[in-house]
Amino acid sequence: KQMNTNYTGLFTRHSIWIDSEGERGEQLVLENIDIVLLSDEQLKLLIESVLSDCRFADISLIDRDFYHTEMYSCDFRNVTFINTVFTKSEINDTRFTSTRFIKSNFSNTELFDCDFSECVFEGSSFISAGFWNSRFHECTFTDIDFESAYFENIGLSDVRFIIR
């Protein structure tokens, strides 16, 4: 897929911002976009970005880095994450439907008011993650590390936990 030129400047400034540890450039803020519009190179630069009302559908994200990313009111449908880093991210009011998380890292991530339906979590880490007011419906957790994770006001329905 070709690089989306509508966002080229934003990603260039974000790359400079990351490389300079926030001294130069500008943090990436994406609002109300369909993530399929982004090129593979742009998808690699979502680290430490702010995503608001973004849509992710029918996509596989392998070896992606969402480290320290803020997500607000995003929608994930039929997405597969493999070896994806969400460490130190803040995820708010976001919906995950028919989404797979394989060997993904949510350590020190904070999740507020999220909705997980028909999701599969496998071989993933939630070490020191925090969950507030989140709901899990028809989800399967296989070989998950919840060490020191915090849960408050969580809804669980038709959820399975499997340890191999």
Short mmCIF file of N, CA and C in Angstrom, two decimals:
data_model
loop_
_atom_site.label_atom_id
_atom_site.label_comp_id
_atom_site.label_asym_id
_atom_site.label_seq_id
_atom_site.Cartn_x
_atom_site.Cartn_y
_atom_site.Cartn_z
N LYS A 1 0.85 -1.19 0.00
CA LYS A 1 0.00 0.00 0.00
C LYS A 1 0.89 1.25 0.00
N GLN A 2 0.52 2.22 -0.78
CA GLN A 2 1.28 3.47 -0.87
C GLN A 2 1.09 4.30 0.40
N MET A 3 2.11 5.10 0.72
CA MET A 3 2.01 6.00 1.87
C MET A 3 0.90 7.00 1.61
N ASN A 4 0.05 7.22 2.60
CA ASN A 4 -1.04 8.18 2.48
C ASN A 4 -0.46 9.58 2.63
N THR A 5 -0.45 10.30 1.53
CA THR A 5 0.19 11.63 1.53
C THR A 5 -0.58 12.66 2.35
N ASN A 6 -1.86 12.41 2.65
CA ASN A 6 -2.62 13.34 3.48
C ASN A 6 -2.03 13.46 4.88
N TYR A 7 -1.34 12.41 5.31
CA TYR A 7 -0.82 12.38 6.67
C TYR A 7 0.71 12.43 6.73
N THR A 8 1.37 12.57 5.59
CA THR A 8 2.83 12.51 5.54
C THR A 8 3.48 13.52 6.50
N GLY A 9 3.03 14.75 6.50
CA GLY A 9 3.60 15.78 7.37
C GLY A 9 3.44 15.44 8.84
N LEU A 10 2.26 14.93 9.20
CA LEU A 10 2.01 14.56 10.60
C LEU A 10 2.98 13.48 11.05
N PHE A 11 3.18 12.46 10.19
CA PHE A 11 4.07 11.36 10.57
C PHE A 11 5.53 11.79 10.56
N THR A 12 5.90 12.69 9.66
CA THR A 12 7.28 13.20 9.64
C THR A 12 7.57 13.96 10.94
N ARG A 13 6.64 14.83 11.35
CA ARG A 13 6.83 15.60 12.59
C ARG A 13 6.83 14.67 13.81
N HIS A 14 6.00 13.62 13.76
CA HIS A 14 5.95 12.67 14.88
C HIS A 14 7.26 11.89 14.98
N SER A 15 7.81 11.50 13.85
CA SER A 15 9.08 10.78 13.83
C SER A 15 10.18 11.64 14.46
N ILE A 16 10.19 12.91 14.13
CA ILE A 16 11.17 13.85 14.72
C ILE A 16 10.91 13.97 16.23
N TRP A 17 9.64 14.05 16.62
CA TRP A 17 9.26 14.18 18.03
C TRP A 17 9.75 12.97 18.83
N ILE A 18 9.56 11.74 18.25
CA ILE A 18 10.02 10.52 18.93
C ILE A 18 11.55 10.53 19.04
N ASP A 19 12.22 10.79 17.93
CA ASP A 19 13.69 10.75 17.91
C ASP A 19 14.31 11.79 18.85
N SER A 20 13.64 12.94 19.01
CA SER A 20 14.18 14.01 19.88
C SER A 20 13.61 13.94 21.30
N GLU A 21 12.89 12.85 21.61
CA GLU A 21 12.26 12.68 22.93
C GLU A 21 11.40 13.88 23.30
N GLY A 22 10.64 14.38 22.31
CA GLY A 22 9.69 15.45 22.55
C GLY A 22 10.26 16.85 22.48
N GLU A 23 11.54 16.98 22.17
CA GLU A 23 12.17 18.31 22.11
C GLU A 23 11.82 19.06 20.82
N ARG A 24 11.69 18.30 19.72
CA ARG A 24 11.38 18.92 18.42
C ARG A 24 10.24 18.12 17.78
N GLY A 25 9.72 18.65 16.69
CA GLY A 25 8.64 17.96 16.00
C GLY A 25 7.34 18.10 16.77
N GLU A 26 6.43 17.15 16.54
CA GLU A 26 5.11 17.26 17.14
C GLU A 26 4.52 15.86 17.33
N GLN A 27 3.93 15.63 18.51
CA GLN A 27 3.31 14.34 18.77
C GLN A 27 2.15 14.12 17.80
N LEU A 28 2.05 12.88 17.32
CA LEU A 28 0.99 12.50 16.37
C LEU A 28 -0.35 12.41 17.08
N VAL A 29 -1.33 13.14 16.55
CA VAL A 29 -2.71 13.05 17.02
C VAL A 29 -3.57 12.74 15.80
N LEU A 30 -4.23 11.58 15.83
CA LEU A 30 -5.12 11.19 14.75
C LEU A 30 -6.55 11.13 15.29
N GLU A 31 -7.46 11.81 14.61
CA GLU A 31 -8.84 11.84 15.05
C GLU A 31 -9.76 11.40 13.93
N ASN A 32 -10.68 10.50 14.28
CA ASN A 32 -11.75 10.10 13.38
C ASN A 32 -11.26 9.61 12.01
N ILE A 33 -10.28 8.72 12.01
CA ILE A 33 -9.82 8.17 10.74
C ILE A 33 -9.97 6.65 10.74
N ASP A 34 -10.08 6.10 9.55
CA ASP A 34 -10.08 4.66 9.37
C ASP A 34 -8.63 4.26 9.17
N ILE A 35 -8.13 3.41 10.04
CA ILE A 35 -6.72 3.06 10.05
C ILE A 35 -6.27 2.39 8.75
N VAL A 36 -7.21 1.81 7.98
CA VAL A 36 -6.82 1.17 6.72
C VAL A 36 -6.31 2.19 5.71
N LEU A 37 -6.53 3.46 5.96
CA LEU A 37 -6.02 4.51 5.07
C LEU A 37 -4.52 4.72 5.23
N LEU A 38 -3.95 4.17 6.31
CA LEU A 38 -2.53 4.38 6.58
C LEU A 38 -1.68 3.30 5.90
N SER A 39 -0.50 3.70 5.50
CA SER A 39 0.44 2.75 4.90
C SER A 39 1.11 1.92 6.00
N ASP A 40 1.80 0.87 5.60
CA ASP A 40 2.52 0.02 6.55
C ASP A 40 3.56 0.84 7.31
N GLU A 41 4.26 1.72 6.61
CA GLU A 41 5.27 2.58 7.27
C GLU A 41 4.62 3.50 8.30
N GLN A 42 3.45 4.04 7.97
CA GLN A 42 2.75 4.90 8.92
C GLN A 42 2.26 4.11 10.13
N LEU A 43 1.80 2.87 9.91
CA LEU A 43 1.35 2.03 11.02
C LEU A 43 2.49 1.72 11.99
N LYS A 44 3.72 1.74 11.51
CA LYS A 44 4.87 1.48 12.37
C LYS A 44 5.18 2.68 13.27
N LEU A 45 4.58 3.83 13.01
CA LEU A 45 4.88 5.05 13.76
C LEU A 45 3.76 5.47 14.72
N LEU A 46 2.96 4.52 15.18
CA LEU A 46 1.87 4.88 16.09
C LEU A 46 2.33 4.92 17.55
N ILE A 47 3.59 4.57 17.81
CA ILE A 47 4.16 4.63 19.15
C ILE A 47 4.00 6.05 19.71
N GLU A 48 3.59 6.12 20.98
CA GLU A 48 3.45 7.40 21.70
C GLU A 48 2.54 8.40 20.99
N SER A 49 1.55 7.90 20.25
CA SER A 49 0.61 8.79 19.57
C SER A 49 -0.67 8.93 20.39
N VAL A 50 -1.57 9.79 19.92
CA VAL A 50 -2.89 9.95 20.51
C VAL A 50 -3.90 9.61 19.42
N LEU A 51 -4.73 8.61 19.68
CA LEU A 51 -5.73 8.16 18.71
C LEU A 51 -7.11 8.38 19.29
N SER A 52 -7.93 9.13 18.59
CA SER A 52 -9.28 9.44 19.08
C SER A 52 -10.30 9.13 18.00
N ASP A 53 -11.31 8.34 18.36
CA ASP A 53 -12.37 7.96 17.41
C ASP A 53 -11.83 7.31 16.15
N CYS A 54 -10.75 6.55 16.26
CA CYS A 54 -10.18 5.86 15.09
C CYS A 54 -10.78 4.47 14.96
N ARG A 55 -10.88 4.00 13.72
CA ARG A 55 -11.46 2.69 13.43
C ARG A 55 -10.40 1.75 12.86
N PHE A 56 -10.32 0.58 13.46
CA PHE A 56 -9.43 -0.48 13.00
C PHE A 56 -10.34 -1.66 12.66
N ALA A 57 -10.33 -2.14 11.42
CA ALA A 57 -11.19 -3.28 11.06
C ALA A 57 -10.49 -4.18 10.05
N ASP A 58 -10.71 -5.49 10.24
CA ASP A 58 -10.24 -6.50 9.29
C ASP A 58 -8.77 -6.32 8.93
N ILE A 59 -7.93 -6.26 9.97
CA ILE A 59 -6.50 -6.04 9.75
C ILE A 59 -5.70 -6.89 10.74
N SER A 60 -4.50 -7.31 10.32
CA SER A 60 -3.57 -7.98 11.23
C SER A 60 -2.40 -7.04 11.48
N LEU A 61 -2.09 -6.83 12.74
CA LEU A 61 -0.97 -5.97 13.12
C LEU A 61 0.05 -6.84 13.84
N ILE A 62 1.16 -7.11 13.17
CA ILE A 62 2.19 -8.01 13.68
C ILE A 62 3.43 -7.20 14.02
N ASP A 63 3.99 -7.45 15.22
CA ASP A 63 5.20 -6.75 15.67
C ASP A 63 5.01 -5.24 15.63
N ARG A 64 3.86 -4.76 16.10
CA ARG A 64 3.59 -3.32 16.13
C ARG A 64 3.82 -2.78 17.53
N ASP A 65 4.09 -1.49 17.60
CA ASP A 65 4.42 -0.86 18.87
C ASP A 65 3.47 0.30 19.14
N PHE A 66 2.60 0.11 20.13
CA PHE A 66 1.70 1.17 20.59
C PHE A 66 2.17 1.65 21.98
N TYR A 67 3.46 1.53 22.25
CA TYR A 67 4.01 1.93 23.55
C TYR A 67 3.58 3.36 23.89
N HIS A 68 3.06 3.53 25.10
CA HIS A 68 2.71 4.85 25.64
C HIS A 68 1.73 5.61 24.74
N THR A 69 0.86 4.88 24.05
CA THR A 69 -0.15 5.49 23.17
C THR A 69 -1.42 5.75 23.97
N GLU A 70 -2.08 6.84 23.66
CA GLU A 70 -3.37 7.15 24.28
C GLU A 70 -4.46 6.88 23.25
N MET A 71 -5.47 6.11 23.65
CA MET A 71 -6.60 5.82 22.75
C MET A 71 -7.88 6.26 23.43
N TYR A 72 -8.71 6.97 22.68
CA TYR A 72 -9.99 7.44 23.18
C TYR A 72 -11.08 7.09 22.18
N SER A 73 -12.10 6.37 22.63
CA SER A 73 -13.27 6.05 21.81
C SER A 73 -12.92 5.43 20.47
N CYS A 74 -11.93 4.54 20.45
CA CYS A 74 -11.57 3.85 19.21
C CYS A 74 -12.41 2.58 19.08
N ASP A 75 -12.46 2.05 17.87
CA ASP A 75 -13.24 0.85 17.60
C ASP A 75 -12.39 -0.15 16.84
N PHE A 76 -12.19 -1.34 17.43
CA PHE A 76 -11.41 -2.41 16.82
C PHE A 76 -12.37 -3.56 16.50
N ARG A 77 -12.46 -3.94 15.23
CA ARG A 77 -13.33 -5.04 14.81
C ARG A 77 -12.55 -6.00 13.93
N ASN A 78 -12.57 -7.27 14.34
CA ASN A 78 -11.89 -8.32 13.57
C ASN A 78 -10.42 -7.96 13.31
N VAL A 79 -9.73 -7.60 14.38
CA VAL A 79 -8.31 -7.24 14.31
C VAL A 79 -7.51 -8.35 15.00
N THR A 80 -6.37 -8.68 14.42
CA THR A 80 -5.46 -9.63 15.05
C THR A 80 -4.16 -8.91 15.38
N PHE A 81 -3.82 -8.91 16.67
CA PHE A 81 -2.56 -8.34 17.13
C PHE A 81 -1.63 -9.50 17.48
N ILE A 82 -0.44 -9.53 16.89
CA ILE A 82 0.54 -10.55 17.22
C ILE A 82 1.84 -9.84 17.61
N ASN A 83 2.39 -10.20 18.78
CA ASN A 83 3.62 -9.56 19.28
C ASN A 83 3.48 -8.04 19.30
N THR A 84 2.37 -7.55 19.80
CA THR A 84 2.11 -6.12 19.82
C THR A 84 2.36 -5.57 21.22
N VAL A 85 2.99 -4.41 21.29
CA VAL A 85 3.31 -3.77 22.56
C VAL A 85 2.32 -2.65 22.83
N PHE A 86 1.64 -2.74 23.98
CA PHE A 86 0.74 -1.68 24.46
C PHE A 86 1.26 -1.13 25.78
N THR A 87 2.48 -1.49 26.17
CA THR A 87 3.04 -1.11 27.46
C THR A 87 2.89 0.39 27.73
N LYS A 88 2.45 0.70 28.95
CA LYS A 88 2.28 2.07 29.44
C LYS A 88 1.29 2.89 28.63
N SER A 89 0.39 2.23 27.91
CA SER A 89 -0.64 2.96 27.16
C SER A 89 -1.82 3.26 28.07
N GLU A 90 -2.65 4.20 27.63
CA GLU A 90 -3.89 4.52 28.32
C GLU A 90 -5.00 4.36 27.29
N ILE A 91 -5.92 3.44 27.56
CA ILE A 91 -6.97 3.12 26.61
C ILE A 91 -8.31 3.42 27.28
N ASN A 92 -9.07 4.36 26.69
CA ASN A 92 -10.31 4.85 27.28
C ASN A 92 -11.49 4.64 26.35
N ASP A 93 -12.62 4.17 26.91
CA ASP A 93 -13.88 4.11 26.19
C ASP A 93 -13.71 3.51 24.79
N THR A 94 -12.97 2.41 24.71
CA THR A 94 -12.66 1.79 23.43
C THR A 94 -13.31 0.42 23.35
N ARG A 95 -13.79 0.06 22.15
CA ARG A 95 -14.48 -1.21 21.94
C ARG A 95 -13.61 -2.14 21.10
N PHE A 96 -13.49 -3.38 21.58
CA PHE A 96 -12.77 -4.44 20.86
C PHE A 96 -13.77 -5.56 20.59
N THR A 97 -14.04 -5.84 19.33
CA THR A 97 -14.99 -6.89 18.94
C THR A 97 -14.29 -7.89 18.03
N SER A 98 -14.42 -9.17 18.34
CA SER A 98 -13.80 -10.25 17.54
C SER A 98 -12.33 -9.94 17.26
N THR A 99 -11.63 -9.57 18.33
CA THR A 99 -10.22 -9.19 18.22
C THR A 99 -9.37 -10.24 18.92
N ARG A 100 -8.22 -10.55 18.32
CA ARG A 100 -7.28 -11.53 18.87
C ARG A 100 -6.00 -10.82 19.30
N PHE A 101 -5.55 -11.14 20.50
CA PHE A 101 -4.30 -10.60 21.04
C PHE A 101 -3.39 -11.79 21.30
N ILE A 102 -2.41 -12.01 20.45
CA ILE A 102 -1.50 -13.14 20.57
C ILE A 102 -0.12 -12.60 20.96
N LYS A 103 0.41 -13.11 22.09
CA LYS A 103 1.73 -12.69 22.58
C LYS A 103 1.87 -11.16 22.59
N SER A 104 0.86 -10.50 23.14
CA SER A 104 0.88 -9.04 23.22
C SER A 104 1.16 -8.61 24.65
N ASN A 105 1.73 -7.41 24.80
CA ASN A 105 2.18 -6.93 26.10
C ASN A 105 1.38 -5.70 26.52
N PHE A 106 0.59 -5.85 27.58
CA PHE A 106 -0.19 -4.75 28.15
C PHE A 106 0.36 -4.35 29.52
N SER A 107 1.61 -4.66 29.80
CA SER A 107 2.18 -4.33 31.11
C SER A 107 2.08 -2.83 31.38
N ASN A 108 1.66 -2.50 32.59
CA ASN A 108 1.53 -1.10 33.03
C ASN A 108 0.58 -0.29 32.16
N THR A 109 -0.36 -0.94 31.49
CA THR A 109 -1.36 -0.25 30.69
C THR A 109 -2.58 0.02 31.56
N GLU A 110 -3.24 1.15 31.34
CA GLU A 110 -4.46 1.49 32.06
C GLU A 110 -5.62 1.47 31.08
N LEU A 111 -6.66 0.71 31.41
CA LEU A 111 -7.84 0.58 30.55
C LEU A 111 -9.07 1.05 31.32
N PHE A 112 -9.74 2.06 30.80
CA PHE A 112 -10.91 2.65 31.44
C PHE A 112 -12.13 2.50 30.52
N ASP A 113 -13.23 1.98 31.05
CA ASP A 113 -14.50 1.94 30.31
C ASP A 113 -14.37 1.26 28.94
N CYS A 114 -13.62 0.18 28.88
CA CYS A 114 -13.45 -0.54 27.61
C CYS A 114 -14.43 -1.71 27.53
N ASP A 115 -14.75 -2.11 26.32
CA ASP A 115 -15.68 -3.19 26.08
C ASP A 115 -15.01 -4.22 25.17
N PHE A 116 -14.85 -5.44 25.67
CA PHE A 116 -14.24 -6.53 24.92
C PHE A 116 -15.32 -7.58 24.66
N SER A 117 -15.65 -7.85 23.40
CA SER A 117 -16.64 -8.87 23.05
C SER A 117 -16.03 -9.85 22.06
N GLU A 118 -16.21 -11.14 22.36
CA GLU A 118 -15.72 -12.20 21.47
C GLU A 118 -14.24 -12.04 21.16
N CYS A 119 -13.45 -11.73 22.20
CA CYS A 119 -12.01 -11.54 22.03
C CYS A 119 -11.24 -12.76 22.53
N VAL A 120 -10.07 -12.97 21.95
CA VAL A 120 -9.19 -14.05 22.35
C VAL A 120 -7.86 -13.44 22.78
N PHE A 121 -7.42 -13.78 23.98
CA PHE A 121 -6.14 -13.34 24.51
C PHE A 121 -5.30 -14.59 24.71
N GLU A 122 -4.12 -14.64 24.11
CA GLU A 122 -3.31 -15.85 24.20
C GLU A 122 -1.84 -15.49 24.41
N GLY A 123 -1.24 -16.07 25.48
CA GLY A 123 0.18 -15.87 25.74
C GLY A 123 0.56 -14.41 25.92
N SER A 124 -0.34 -13.63 26.50
CA SER A 124 -0.12 -12.19 26.63
C SER A 124 0.12 -11.80 28.09
N SER A 125 0.65 -10.60 28.29
CA SER A 125 1.00 -10.13 29.62
C SER A 125 0.21 -8.88 30.00
N PHE A 126 -0.38 -8.93 31.20
CA PHE A 126 -1.07 -7.78 31.79
C PHE A 126 -0.42 -7.44 33.12
N ILE A 127 0.89 -7.63 33.23
CA ILE A 127 1.60 -7.36 34.48
C ILE A 127 1.42 -5.89 34.87
N SER A 128 0.93 -5.67 36.09
CA SER A 128 0.71 -4.32 36.64
C SER A 128 -0.22 -3.47 35.79
N ALA A 129 -1.10 -4.10 34.99
CA ALA A 129 -2.10 -3.35 34.23
C ALA A 129 -3.26 -3.02 35.15
N GLY A 130 -4.01 -1.98 34.80
CA GLY A 130 -5.18 -1.60 35.58
C GLY A 130 -6.41 -1.56 34.69
N PHE A 131 -7.51 -2.12 35.21
CA PHE A 131 -8.78 -2.14 34.49
C PHE A 131 -9.85 -1.48 35.36
N TRP A 132 -10.54 -0.50 34.83
CA TRP A 132 -11.61 0.17 35.55
C TRP A 132 -12.85 0.18 34.66
N ASN A 133 -13.99 -0.20 35.23
CA ASN A 133 -15.28 -0.11 34.54
C ASN A 133 -15.26 -0.72 33.14
N SER A 134 -14.62 -1.87 33.00
CA SER A 134 -14.53 -2.51 31.70
C SER A 134 -15.35 -3.80 31.69
N ARG A 135 -15.75 -4.22 30.49
CA ARG A 135 -16.63 -5.37 30.34
C ARG A 135 -16.00 -6.38 29.38
N PHE A 136 -16.08 -7.65 29.75
CA PHE A 136 -15.57 -8.74 28.92
C PHE A 136 -16.72 -9.71 28.68
N HIS A 137 -17.11 -9.91 27.42
CA HIS A 137 -18.20 -10.80 27.05
C HIS A 137 -17.71 -11.80 26.01
N GLU A 138 -17.90 -13.09 26.30
CA GLU A 138 -17.48 -14.16 25.40
C GLU A 138 -16.00 -14.04 25.01
N CYS A 139 -15.16 -13.89 26.01
CA CYS A 139 -13.71 -13.78 25.80
C CYS A 139 -13.02 -15.02 26.35
N THR A 140 -11.89 -15.37 25.75
CA THR A 140 -11.07 -16.48 26.21
C THR A 140 -9.67 -15.97 26.51
N PHE A 141 -9.18 -16.31 27.69
CA PHE A 141 -7.84 -15.94 28.12
C PHE A 141 -7.03 -17.22 28.28
N THR A 142 -5.99 -17.41 27.47
CA THR A 142 -5.16 -18.60 27.54
C THR A 142 -3.72 -18.20 27.88
N ASP A 143 -3.21 -18.76 28.97
CA ASP A 143 -1.84 -18.50 29.40
C ASP A 143 -1.54 -17.01 29.49
N ILE A 144 -2.29 -16.33 30.34
CA ILE A 144 -2.15 -14.88 30.52
C ILE A 144 -1.49 -14.60 31.86
N ASP A 145 -0.58 -13.64 31.89
CA ASP A 145 0.08 -13.23 33.12
C ASP A 145 -0.59 -11.97 33.66
N PHE A 146 -1.35 -12.13 34.75
CA PHE A 146 -2.04 -11.01 35.39
C PHE A 146 -1.33 -10.57 36.67
N GLU A 147 -0.04 -10.88 36.81
CA GLU A 147 0.67 -10.55 38.04
C GLU A 147 0.55 -9.06 38.37
N SER A 148 0.12 -8.77 39.59
CA SER A 148 -0.03 -7.39 40.10
C SER A 148 -1.00 -6.55 39.29
N ALA A 149 -1.89 -7.17 38.51
CA ALA A 149 -2.91 -6.41 37.77
C ALA A 149 -3.99 -5.95 38.75
N TYR A 150 -4.66 -4.85 38.42
CA TYR A 150 -5.68 -4.27 39.27
C TYR A 150 -7.01 -4.23 38.51
N PHE A 151 -8.09 -4.66 39.17
CA PHE A 151 -9.40 -4.69 38.54
C PHE A 151 -10.40 -3.99 39.45
N GLU A 152 -11.18 -3.07 38.89
CA GLU A 152 -12.23 -2.40 39.65
C GLU A 152 -13.48 -2.27 38.78
N ASN A 153 -14.60 -2.76 39.31
CA ASN A 153 -15.89 -2.68 38.62
C ASN A 153 -15.82 -3.31 37.22
N ILE A 154 -15.47 -4.59 37.18
CA ILE A 154 -15.30 -5.33 35.92
C ILE A 154 -16.50 -6.24 35.70
N GLY A 155 -17.00 -6.28 34.46
CA GLY A 155 -18.08 -7.19 34.11
C GLY A 155 -17.54 -8.35 33.31
N LEU A 156 -17.84 -9.57 33.77
CA LEU A 156 -17.41 -10.78 33.07
C LEU A 156 -18.64 -11.62 32.75
N SER A 157 -18.82 -11.97 31.47
CA SER A 157 -19.91 -12.88 31.11
C SER A 157 -19.40 -13.82 30.02
N ASP A 158 -19.62 -15.11 30.21
CA ASP A 158 -19.16 -16.13 29.27
C ASP A 158 -17.67 -16.00 28.97
N VAL A 159 -16.88 -15.87 30.04
CA VAL A 159 -15.43 -15.72 29.92
C VAL A 159 -14.76 -17.02 30.36
N ARG A 160 -13.73 -17.43 29.62
CA ARG A 160 -12.99 -18.64 29.97
C ARG A 160 -11.52 -18.29 30.21
N PHE A 161 -10.96 -18.91 31.25
CA PHE A 161 -9.54 -18.76 31.56
C PHE A 161 -8.91 -20.14 31.42
N ILE A 162 -7.90 -20.26 30.56
CA ILE A 162 -7.26 -21.54 30.29
C ILE A 162 -5.77 -21.43 30.62
N ILE A 163 -5.27 -22.42 31.37
CA ILE A 163 -3.84 -22.47 31.67
C ILE A 163 -3.33 -23.79 31.11
N ARG A 164 -2.34 -23.71 30.26
CA ARG A 164 -1.80 -24.93 29.65
C ARG A 164 -0.56 -25.37 30.34
#
